[in-house]
Each structure stands twice: as C-alpha cells, then as structure tokens.
CSV table of N, CA and C in Angstrom, one decimal:
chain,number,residue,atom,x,y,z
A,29,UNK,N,49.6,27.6,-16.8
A,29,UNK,CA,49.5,26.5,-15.8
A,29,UNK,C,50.9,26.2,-15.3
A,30,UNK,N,51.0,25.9,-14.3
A,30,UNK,CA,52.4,24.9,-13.3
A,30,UNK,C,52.8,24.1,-14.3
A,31,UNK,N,54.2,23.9,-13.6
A,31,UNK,CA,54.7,22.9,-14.2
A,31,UNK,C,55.1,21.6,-13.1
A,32,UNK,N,54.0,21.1,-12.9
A,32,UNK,CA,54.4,20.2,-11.5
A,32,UNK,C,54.6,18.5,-12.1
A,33,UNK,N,55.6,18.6,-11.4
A,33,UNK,CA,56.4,17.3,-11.7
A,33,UNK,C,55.4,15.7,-11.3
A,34,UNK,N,54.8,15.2,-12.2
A,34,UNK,CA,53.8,14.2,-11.7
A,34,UNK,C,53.7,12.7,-12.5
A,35,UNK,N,54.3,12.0,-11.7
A,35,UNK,CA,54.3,10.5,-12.5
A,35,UNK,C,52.8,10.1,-13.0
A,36,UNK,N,53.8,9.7,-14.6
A,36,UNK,CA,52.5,9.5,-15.7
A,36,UNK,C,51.5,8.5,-14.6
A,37,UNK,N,51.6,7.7,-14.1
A,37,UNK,CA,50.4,7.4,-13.3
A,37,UNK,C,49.4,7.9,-12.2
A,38,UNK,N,49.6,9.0,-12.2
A,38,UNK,CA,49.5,10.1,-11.2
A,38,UNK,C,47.7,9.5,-10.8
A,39,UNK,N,47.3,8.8,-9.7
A,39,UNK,CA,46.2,9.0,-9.5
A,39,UNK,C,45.8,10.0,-8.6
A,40,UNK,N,44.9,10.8,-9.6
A,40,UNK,CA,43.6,12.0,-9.4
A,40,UNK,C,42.8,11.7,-8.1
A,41,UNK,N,42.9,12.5,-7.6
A,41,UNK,CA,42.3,12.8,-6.1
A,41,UNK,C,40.7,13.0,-6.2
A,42,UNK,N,40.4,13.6,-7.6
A,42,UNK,CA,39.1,14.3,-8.1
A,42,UNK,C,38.4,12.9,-8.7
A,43,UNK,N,39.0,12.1,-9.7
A,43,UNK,CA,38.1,11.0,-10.3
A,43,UNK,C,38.7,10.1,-9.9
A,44,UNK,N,39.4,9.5,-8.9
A,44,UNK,CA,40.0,8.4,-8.4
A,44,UNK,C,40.4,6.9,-9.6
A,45,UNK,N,40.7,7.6,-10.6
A,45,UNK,CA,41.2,6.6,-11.8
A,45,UNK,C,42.9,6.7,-12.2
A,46,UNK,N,43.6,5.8,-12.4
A,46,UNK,CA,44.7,6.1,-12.9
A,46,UNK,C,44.9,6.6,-14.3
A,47,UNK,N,45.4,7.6,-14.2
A,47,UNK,CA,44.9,8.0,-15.7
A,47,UNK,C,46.6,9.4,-15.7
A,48,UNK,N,46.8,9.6,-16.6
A,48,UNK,CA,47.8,10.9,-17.3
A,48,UNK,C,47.5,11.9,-16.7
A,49,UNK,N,48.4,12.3,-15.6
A,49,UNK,CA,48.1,13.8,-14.8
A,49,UNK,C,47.3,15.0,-16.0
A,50,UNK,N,48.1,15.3,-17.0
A,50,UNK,CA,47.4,16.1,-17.9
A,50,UNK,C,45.8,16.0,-18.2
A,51,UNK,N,45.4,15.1,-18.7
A,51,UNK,CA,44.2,14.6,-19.3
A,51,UNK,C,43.3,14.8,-17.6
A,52,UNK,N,44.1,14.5,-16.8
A,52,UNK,CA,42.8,14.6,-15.7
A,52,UNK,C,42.9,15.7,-14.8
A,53,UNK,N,43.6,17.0,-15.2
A,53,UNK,CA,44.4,18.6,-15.4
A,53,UNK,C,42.8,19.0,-16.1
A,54,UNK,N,42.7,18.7,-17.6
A,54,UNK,CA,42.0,19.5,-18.8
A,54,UNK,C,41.1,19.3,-17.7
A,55,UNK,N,40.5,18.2,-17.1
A,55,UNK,CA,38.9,17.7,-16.7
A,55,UNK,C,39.0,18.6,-15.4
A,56,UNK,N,39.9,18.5,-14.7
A,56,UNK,CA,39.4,20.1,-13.2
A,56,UNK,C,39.5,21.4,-14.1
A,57,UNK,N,40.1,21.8,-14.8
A,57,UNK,CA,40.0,22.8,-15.4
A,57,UNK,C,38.4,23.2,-16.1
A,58,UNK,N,37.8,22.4,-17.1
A,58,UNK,CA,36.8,22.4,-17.4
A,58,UNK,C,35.7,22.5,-16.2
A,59,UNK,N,36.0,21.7,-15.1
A,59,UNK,CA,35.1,21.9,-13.9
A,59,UNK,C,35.2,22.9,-13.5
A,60,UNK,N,36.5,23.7,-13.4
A,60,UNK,CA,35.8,24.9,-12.3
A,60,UNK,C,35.7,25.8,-13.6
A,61,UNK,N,35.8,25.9,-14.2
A,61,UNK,CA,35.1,26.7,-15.5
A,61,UNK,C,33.6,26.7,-15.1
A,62,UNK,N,33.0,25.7,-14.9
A,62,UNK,CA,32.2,25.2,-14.5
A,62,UNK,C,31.4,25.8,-13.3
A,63,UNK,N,32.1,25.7,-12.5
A,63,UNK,CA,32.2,26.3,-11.1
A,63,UNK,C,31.9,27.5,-11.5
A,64,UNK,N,32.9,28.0,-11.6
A,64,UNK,CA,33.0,29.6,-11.2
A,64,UNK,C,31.9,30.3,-12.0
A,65,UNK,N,31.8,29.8,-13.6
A,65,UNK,CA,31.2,30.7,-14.8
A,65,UNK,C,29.5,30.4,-14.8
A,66,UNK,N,29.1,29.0,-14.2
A,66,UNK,CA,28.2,28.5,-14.7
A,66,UNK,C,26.7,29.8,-14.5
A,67,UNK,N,26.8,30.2,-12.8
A,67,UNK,CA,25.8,30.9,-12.9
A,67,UNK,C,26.0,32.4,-13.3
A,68,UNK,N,27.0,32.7,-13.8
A,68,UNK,CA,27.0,34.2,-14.0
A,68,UNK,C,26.7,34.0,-15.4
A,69,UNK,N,26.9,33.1,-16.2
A,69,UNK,CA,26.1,33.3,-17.7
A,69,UNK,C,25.0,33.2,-17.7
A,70,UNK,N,24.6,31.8,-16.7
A,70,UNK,CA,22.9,32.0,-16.5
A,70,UNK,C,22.2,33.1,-16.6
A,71,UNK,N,23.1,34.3,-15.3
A,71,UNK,CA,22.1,35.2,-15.0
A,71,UNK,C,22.2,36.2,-16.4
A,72,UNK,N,23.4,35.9,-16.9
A,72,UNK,CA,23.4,37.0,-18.1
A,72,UNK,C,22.3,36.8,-19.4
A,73,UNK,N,22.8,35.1,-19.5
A,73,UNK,CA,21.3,34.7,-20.6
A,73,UNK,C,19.6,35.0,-20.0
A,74,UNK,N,19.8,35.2,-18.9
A,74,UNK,CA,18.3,35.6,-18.6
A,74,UNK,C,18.0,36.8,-18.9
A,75,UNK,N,19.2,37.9,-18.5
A,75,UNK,CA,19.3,39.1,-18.6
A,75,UNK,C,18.6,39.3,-19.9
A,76,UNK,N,19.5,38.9,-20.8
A,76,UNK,CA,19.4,39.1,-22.2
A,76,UNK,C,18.1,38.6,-23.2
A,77,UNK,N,17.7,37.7,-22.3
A,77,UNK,CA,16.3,37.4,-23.4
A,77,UNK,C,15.2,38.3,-22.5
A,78,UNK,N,15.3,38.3,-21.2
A,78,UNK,CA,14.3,39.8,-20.9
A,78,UNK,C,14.6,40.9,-21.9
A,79,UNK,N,15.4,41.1,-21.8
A,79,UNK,CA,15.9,42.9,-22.7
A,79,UNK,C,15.3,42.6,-24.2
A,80,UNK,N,15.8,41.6,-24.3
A,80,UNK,CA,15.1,40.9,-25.9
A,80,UNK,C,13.6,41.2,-26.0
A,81,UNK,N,13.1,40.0,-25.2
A,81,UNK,CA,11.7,39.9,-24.9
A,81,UNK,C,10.6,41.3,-24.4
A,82,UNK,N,11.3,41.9,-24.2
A,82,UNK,CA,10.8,43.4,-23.8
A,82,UNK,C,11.0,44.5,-25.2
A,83,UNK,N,12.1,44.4,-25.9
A,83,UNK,CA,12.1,45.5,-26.6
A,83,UNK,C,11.1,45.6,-27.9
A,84,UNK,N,11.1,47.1,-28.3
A,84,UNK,CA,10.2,47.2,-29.9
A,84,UNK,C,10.4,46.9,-30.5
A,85,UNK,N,10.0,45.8,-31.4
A,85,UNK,CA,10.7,45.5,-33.1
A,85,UNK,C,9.8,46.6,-33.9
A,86,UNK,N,10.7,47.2,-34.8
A,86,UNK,CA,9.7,48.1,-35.8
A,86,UNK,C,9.5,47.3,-36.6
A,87,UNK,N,8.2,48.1,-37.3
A,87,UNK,CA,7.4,47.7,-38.2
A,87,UNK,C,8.6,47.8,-39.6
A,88,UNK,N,8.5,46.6,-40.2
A,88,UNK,CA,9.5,46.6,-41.6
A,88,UNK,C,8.5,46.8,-42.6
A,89,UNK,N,8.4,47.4,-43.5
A,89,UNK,CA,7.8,46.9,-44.8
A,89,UNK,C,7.9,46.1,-45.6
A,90,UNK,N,9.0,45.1,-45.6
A,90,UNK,CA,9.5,44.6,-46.6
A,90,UNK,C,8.9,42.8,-45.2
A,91,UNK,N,8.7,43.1,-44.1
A,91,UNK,CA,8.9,42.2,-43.2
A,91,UNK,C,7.3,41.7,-43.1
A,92,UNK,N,7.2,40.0,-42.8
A,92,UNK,CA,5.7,39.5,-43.0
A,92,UNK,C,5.7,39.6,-41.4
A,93,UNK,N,6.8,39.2,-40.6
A,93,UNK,CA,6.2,39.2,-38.7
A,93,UNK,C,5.9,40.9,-38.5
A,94,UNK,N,4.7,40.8,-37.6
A,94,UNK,CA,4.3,42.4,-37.2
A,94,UNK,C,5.6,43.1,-36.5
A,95,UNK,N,5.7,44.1,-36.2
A,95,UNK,CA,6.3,44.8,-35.1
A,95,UNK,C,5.3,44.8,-33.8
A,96,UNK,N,6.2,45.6,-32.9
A,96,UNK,CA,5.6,45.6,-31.5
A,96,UNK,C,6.7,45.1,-30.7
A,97,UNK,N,6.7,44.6,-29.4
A,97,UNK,CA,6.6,44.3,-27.9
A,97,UNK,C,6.8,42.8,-28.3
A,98,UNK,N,7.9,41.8,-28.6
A,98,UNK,CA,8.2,40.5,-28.5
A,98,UNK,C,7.1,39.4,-27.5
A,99,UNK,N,6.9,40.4,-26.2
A,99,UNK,CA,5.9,39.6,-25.1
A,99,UNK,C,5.2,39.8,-25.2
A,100,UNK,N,4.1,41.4,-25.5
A,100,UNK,CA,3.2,41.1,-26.1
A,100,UNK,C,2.3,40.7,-27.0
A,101,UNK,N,3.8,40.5,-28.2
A,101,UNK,CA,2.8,40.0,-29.5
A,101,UNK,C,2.4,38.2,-29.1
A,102,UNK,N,3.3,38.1,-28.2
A,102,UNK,CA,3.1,36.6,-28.0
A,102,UNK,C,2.0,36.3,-26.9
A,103,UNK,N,1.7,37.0,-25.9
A,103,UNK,CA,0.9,36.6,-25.0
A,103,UNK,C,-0.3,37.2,-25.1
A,104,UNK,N,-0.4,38.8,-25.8
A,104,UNK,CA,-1.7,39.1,-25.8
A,104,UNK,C,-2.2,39.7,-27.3
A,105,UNK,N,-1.4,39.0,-28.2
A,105,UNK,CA,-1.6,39.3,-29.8
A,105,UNK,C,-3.0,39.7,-30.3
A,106,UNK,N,-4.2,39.8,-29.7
A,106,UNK,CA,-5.4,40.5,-29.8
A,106,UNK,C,-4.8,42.1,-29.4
A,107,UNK,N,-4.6,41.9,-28.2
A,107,UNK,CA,-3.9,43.3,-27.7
A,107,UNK,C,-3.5,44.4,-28.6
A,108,UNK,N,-2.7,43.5,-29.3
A,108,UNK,CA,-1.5,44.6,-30.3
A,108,UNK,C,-2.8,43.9,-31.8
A,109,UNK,N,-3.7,43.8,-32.1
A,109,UNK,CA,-4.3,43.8,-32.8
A,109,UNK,C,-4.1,42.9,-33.9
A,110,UNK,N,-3.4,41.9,-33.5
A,110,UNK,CA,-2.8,40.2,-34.2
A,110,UNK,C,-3.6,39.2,-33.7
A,111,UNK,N,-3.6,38.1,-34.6
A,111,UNK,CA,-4.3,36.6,-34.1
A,111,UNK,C,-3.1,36.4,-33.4
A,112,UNK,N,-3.3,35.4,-32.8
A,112,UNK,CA,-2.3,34.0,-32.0
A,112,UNK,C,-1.9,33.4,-32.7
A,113,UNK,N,-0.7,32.8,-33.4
A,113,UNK,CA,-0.4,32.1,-33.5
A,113,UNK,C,0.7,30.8,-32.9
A,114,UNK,N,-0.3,31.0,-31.8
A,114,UNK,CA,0.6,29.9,-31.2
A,114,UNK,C,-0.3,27.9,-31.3
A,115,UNK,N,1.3,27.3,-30.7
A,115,UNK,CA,0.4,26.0,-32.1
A,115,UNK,C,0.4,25.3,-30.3
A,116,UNK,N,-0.5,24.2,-30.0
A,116,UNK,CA,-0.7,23.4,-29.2
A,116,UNK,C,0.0,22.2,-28.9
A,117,UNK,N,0.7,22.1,-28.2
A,117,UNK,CA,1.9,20.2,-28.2
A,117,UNK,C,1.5,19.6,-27.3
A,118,UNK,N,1.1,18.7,-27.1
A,118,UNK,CA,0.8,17.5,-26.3
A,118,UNK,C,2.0,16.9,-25.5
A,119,UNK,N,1.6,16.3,-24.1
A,119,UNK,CA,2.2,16.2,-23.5
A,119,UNK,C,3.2,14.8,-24.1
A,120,UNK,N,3.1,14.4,-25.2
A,120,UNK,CA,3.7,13.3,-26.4
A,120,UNK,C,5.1,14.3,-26.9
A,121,UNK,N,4.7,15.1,-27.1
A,121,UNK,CA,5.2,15.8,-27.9
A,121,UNK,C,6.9,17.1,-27.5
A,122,UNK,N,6.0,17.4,-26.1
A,122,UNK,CA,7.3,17.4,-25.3
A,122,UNK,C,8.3,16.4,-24.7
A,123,UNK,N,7.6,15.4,-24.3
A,123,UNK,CA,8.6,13.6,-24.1
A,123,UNK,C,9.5,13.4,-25.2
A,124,UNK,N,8.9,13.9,-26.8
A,124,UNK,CA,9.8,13.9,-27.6
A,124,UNK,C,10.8,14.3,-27.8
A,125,UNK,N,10.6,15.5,-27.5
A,125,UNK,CA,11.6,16.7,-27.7
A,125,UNK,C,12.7,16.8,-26.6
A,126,UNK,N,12.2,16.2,-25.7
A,126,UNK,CA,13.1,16.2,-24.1
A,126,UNK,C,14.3,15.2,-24.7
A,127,UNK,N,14.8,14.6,-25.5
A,127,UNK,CA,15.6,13.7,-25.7
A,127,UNK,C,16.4,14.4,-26.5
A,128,UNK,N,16.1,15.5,-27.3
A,128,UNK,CA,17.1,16.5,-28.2
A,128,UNK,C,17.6,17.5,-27.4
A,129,UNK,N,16.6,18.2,-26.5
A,129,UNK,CA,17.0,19.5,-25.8
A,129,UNK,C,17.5,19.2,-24.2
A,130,UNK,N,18.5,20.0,-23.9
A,130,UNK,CA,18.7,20.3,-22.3
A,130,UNK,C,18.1,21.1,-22.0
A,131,UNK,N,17.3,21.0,-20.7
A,131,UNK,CA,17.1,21.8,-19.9
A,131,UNK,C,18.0,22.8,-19.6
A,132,UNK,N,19.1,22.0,-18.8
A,132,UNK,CA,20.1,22.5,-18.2
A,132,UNK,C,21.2,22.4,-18.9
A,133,UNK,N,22.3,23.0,-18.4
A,133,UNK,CA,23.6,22.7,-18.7
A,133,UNK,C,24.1,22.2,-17.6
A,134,UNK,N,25.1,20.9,-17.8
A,134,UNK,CA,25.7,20.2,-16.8
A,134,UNK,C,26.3,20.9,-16.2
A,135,UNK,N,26.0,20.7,-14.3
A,135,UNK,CA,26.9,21.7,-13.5
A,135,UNK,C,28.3,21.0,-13.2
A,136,UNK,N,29.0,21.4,-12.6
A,136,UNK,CA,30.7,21.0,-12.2
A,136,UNK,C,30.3,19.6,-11.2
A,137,UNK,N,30.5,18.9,-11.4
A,137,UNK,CA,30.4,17.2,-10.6
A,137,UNK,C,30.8,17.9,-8.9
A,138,UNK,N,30.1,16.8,-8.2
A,138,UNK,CA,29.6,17.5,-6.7
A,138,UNK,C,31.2,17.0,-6.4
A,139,UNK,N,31.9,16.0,-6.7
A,139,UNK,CA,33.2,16.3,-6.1
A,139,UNK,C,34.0,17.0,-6.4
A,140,UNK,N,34.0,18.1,-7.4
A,140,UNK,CA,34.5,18.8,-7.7
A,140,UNK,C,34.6,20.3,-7.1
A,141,UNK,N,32.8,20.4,-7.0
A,141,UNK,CA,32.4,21.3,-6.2
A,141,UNK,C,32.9,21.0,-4.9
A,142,UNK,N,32.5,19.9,-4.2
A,142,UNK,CA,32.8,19.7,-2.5
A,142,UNK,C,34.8,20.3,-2.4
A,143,UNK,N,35.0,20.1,-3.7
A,143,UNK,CA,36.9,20.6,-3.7
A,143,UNK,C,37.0,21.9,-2.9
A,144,UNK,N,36.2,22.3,-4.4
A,144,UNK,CA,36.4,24.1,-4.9
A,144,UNK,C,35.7,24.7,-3.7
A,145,UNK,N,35.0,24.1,-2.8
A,145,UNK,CA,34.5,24.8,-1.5
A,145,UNK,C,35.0,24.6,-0.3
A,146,UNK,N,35.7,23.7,-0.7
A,146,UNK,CA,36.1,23.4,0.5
A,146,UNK,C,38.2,24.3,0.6
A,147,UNK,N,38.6,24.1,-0.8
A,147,UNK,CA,39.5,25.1,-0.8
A,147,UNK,C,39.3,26.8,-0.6
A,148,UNK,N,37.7,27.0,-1.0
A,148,UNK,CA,37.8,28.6,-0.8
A,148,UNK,C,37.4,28.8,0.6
A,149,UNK,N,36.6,28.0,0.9
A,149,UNK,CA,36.7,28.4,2.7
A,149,UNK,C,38.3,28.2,3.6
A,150,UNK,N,39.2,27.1,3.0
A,150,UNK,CA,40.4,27.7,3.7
A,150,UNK,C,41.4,28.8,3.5
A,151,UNK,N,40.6,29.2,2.4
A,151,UNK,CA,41.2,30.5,1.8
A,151,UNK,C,40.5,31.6,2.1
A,152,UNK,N,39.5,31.7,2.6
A,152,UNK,CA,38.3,32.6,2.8
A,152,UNK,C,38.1,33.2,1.6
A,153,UNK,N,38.0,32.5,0.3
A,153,UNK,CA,37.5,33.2,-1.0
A,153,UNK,C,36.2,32.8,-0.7
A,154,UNK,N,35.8,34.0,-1.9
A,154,UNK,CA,34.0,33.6,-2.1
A,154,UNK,C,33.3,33.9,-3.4
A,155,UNK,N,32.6,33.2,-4.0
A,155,UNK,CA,31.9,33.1,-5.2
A,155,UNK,C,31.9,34.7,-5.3
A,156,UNK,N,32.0,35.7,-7.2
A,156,UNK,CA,31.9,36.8,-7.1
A,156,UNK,C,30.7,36.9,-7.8
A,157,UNK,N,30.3,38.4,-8.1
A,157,UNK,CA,29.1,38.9,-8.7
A,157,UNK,C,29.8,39.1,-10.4
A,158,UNK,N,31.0,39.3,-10.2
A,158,UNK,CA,31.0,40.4,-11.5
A,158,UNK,C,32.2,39.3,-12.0
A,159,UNK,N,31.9,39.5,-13.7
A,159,UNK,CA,33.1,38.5,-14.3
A,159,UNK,C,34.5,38.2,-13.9
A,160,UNK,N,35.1,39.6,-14.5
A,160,UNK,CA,36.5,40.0,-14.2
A,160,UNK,C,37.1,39.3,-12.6
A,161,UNK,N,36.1,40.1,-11.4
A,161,UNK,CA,36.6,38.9,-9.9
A,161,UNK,C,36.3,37.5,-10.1
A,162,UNK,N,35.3,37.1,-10.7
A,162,UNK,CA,35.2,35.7,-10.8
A,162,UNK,C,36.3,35.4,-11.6
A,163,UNK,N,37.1,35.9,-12.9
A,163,UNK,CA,37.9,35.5,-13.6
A,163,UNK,C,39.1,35.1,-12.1
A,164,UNK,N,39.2,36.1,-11.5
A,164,UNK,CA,40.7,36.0,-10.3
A,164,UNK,C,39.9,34.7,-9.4
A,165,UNK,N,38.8,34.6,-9.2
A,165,UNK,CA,38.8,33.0,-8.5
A,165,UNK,C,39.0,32.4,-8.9
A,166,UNK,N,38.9,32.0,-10.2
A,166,UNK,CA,39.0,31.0,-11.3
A,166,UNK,C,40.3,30.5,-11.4
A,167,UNK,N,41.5,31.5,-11.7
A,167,UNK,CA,42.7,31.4,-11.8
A,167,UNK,C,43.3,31.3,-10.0
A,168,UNK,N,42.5,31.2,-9.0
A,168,UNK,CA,43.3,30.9,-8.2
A,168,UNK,C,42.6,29.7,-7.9
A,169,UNK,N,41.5,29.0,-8.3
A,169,UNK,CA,41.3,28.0,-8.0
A,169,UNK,C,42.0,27.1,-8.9
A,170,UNK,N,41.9,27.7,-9.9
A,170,UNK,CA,43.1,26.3,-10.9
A,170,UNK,C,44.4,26.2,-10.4
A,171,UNK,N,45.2,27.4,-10.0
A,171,UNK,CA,46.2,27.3,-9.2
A,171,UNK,C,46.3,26.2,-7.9
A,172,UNK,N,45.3,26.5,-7.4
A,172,UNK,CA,45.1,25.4,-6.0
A,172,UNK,C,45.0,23.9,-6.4
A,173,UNK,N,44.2,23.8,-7.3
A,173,UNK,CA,43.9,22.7,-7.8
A,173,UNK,C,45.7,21.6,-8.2
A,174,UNK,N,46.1,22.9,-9.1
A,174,UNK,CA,47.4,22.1,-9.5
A,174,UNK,C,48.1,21.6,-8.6
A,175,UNK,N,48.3,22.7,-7.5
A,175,UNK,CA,49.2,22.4,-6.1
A,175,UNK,C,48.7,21.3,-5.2
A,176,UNK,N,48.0,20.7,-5.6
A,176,UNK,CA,47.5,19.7,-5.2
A,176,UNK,C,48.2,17.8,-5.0
C-alpha cells in the first residue's frame, strides 16, 4: 500500500464518517476484494460441487453410504438400487434455519461498487474471467482507491 499523507480526521469519501484514514483503507480494501473476487469464487464453488456431484464414489467395504453417482444416489436412489433417504422439512422449518444460514455472501456496498465502476470506465478497465487478471484489477483498483 501508499504511503499517503492523511490527517487523522481524514473524512472517507466511501462511508462519509469521520473516522482514521487507516481503519476506513482496511474497509475499501475488503470491498473491492469484494468487488473483484466475489463472482469468480462463486463460479468456482459451483464448478466444484458439480464435479463433486457428478463423480463415482466407489464402493468401500468398510463404508455403510453406497457408492455410485452423488446425484443419482440422491435423486433417483431406486435407480442405483437404494431407498431414499431423504427426510421432509416444512416450510417452519426452513424459517428456522434461514436465521443460521446465508444464502448469499454479502456483496461490496453499492457505493463502493458505483466507485470501482465508475474508476474502471475512466480507465477503460474491465471485470476479468481469470484469477491472476482479476488479481492486476484488484491491485490497481486499490491503488486508485488510495490516490484518492
């Protein structure tokens, strides 16, 4: 990171609070981490539970779950010559559960975003496909950010 010269009162252009340039540095940082990373893990975690959900588990001997096809033992377990056991939740029962689990993972706050887009269109950057280029927007949006 820069070393930019910023009175401890430095009010943040990003959360409009007077607060310690540093501490409100960590919070754009974390954002465009945010920014840049959020959907390329998505697409990877999706990747990865298809490849999951698709492959053979062999048969163990020592093992009580069957082998087979992860998606089929679960959707058509007659198929692969298994009961179901799948168990029934009420719509009680997900309301429950919705207070422990996220759906989602929080995306980068829209002012943050309205920033980081509005800096890469004067830059003509553009969101990448592949880690490594996203790593180089990353690092030049935090750069931008600092110079701010």
């Amino acid at each position: 990171m820069g070393s930019l010269m910023v009175p401890t009162g430095f009010t943040c252009m990003l959360c409009t609070s007077r607060m310690k340039f540093a501490n409100c540095l960590v919070w754009c940082v974390s954002d465009c981490i945010r920014f840049c990373f959020m959907d390329l893990i998505q697409n990877e975690l999706h990747y990865v539970a298809e490849e999951w959900n698709s492959h053979r588990i062999r048969q163990s001997a020592r093992a009580v779950a069957p082998g087979g096809i992860s998606d089929l033992l679960y959707f058509v377990p007659n198929r692969e010559g298994f009961a179901s056991c799948r168990h029934l939740v009420t719509d009680q029962d997900i309301t429950d559960m919705a207070e422990y689990v996220s759906a989602k993972p929080a995306p980068a706050p829209a002012e943050f975003v309205d920033l980081a887009q509005k800096i890469m269109e004067e830059e003509h950057w553009s969101m990448q496909t592949d880690p490594n280029s996203q790593l180089d927007l990353y690092c030049k949006l935090v750069d931008a950010v600092e110079s701010l």
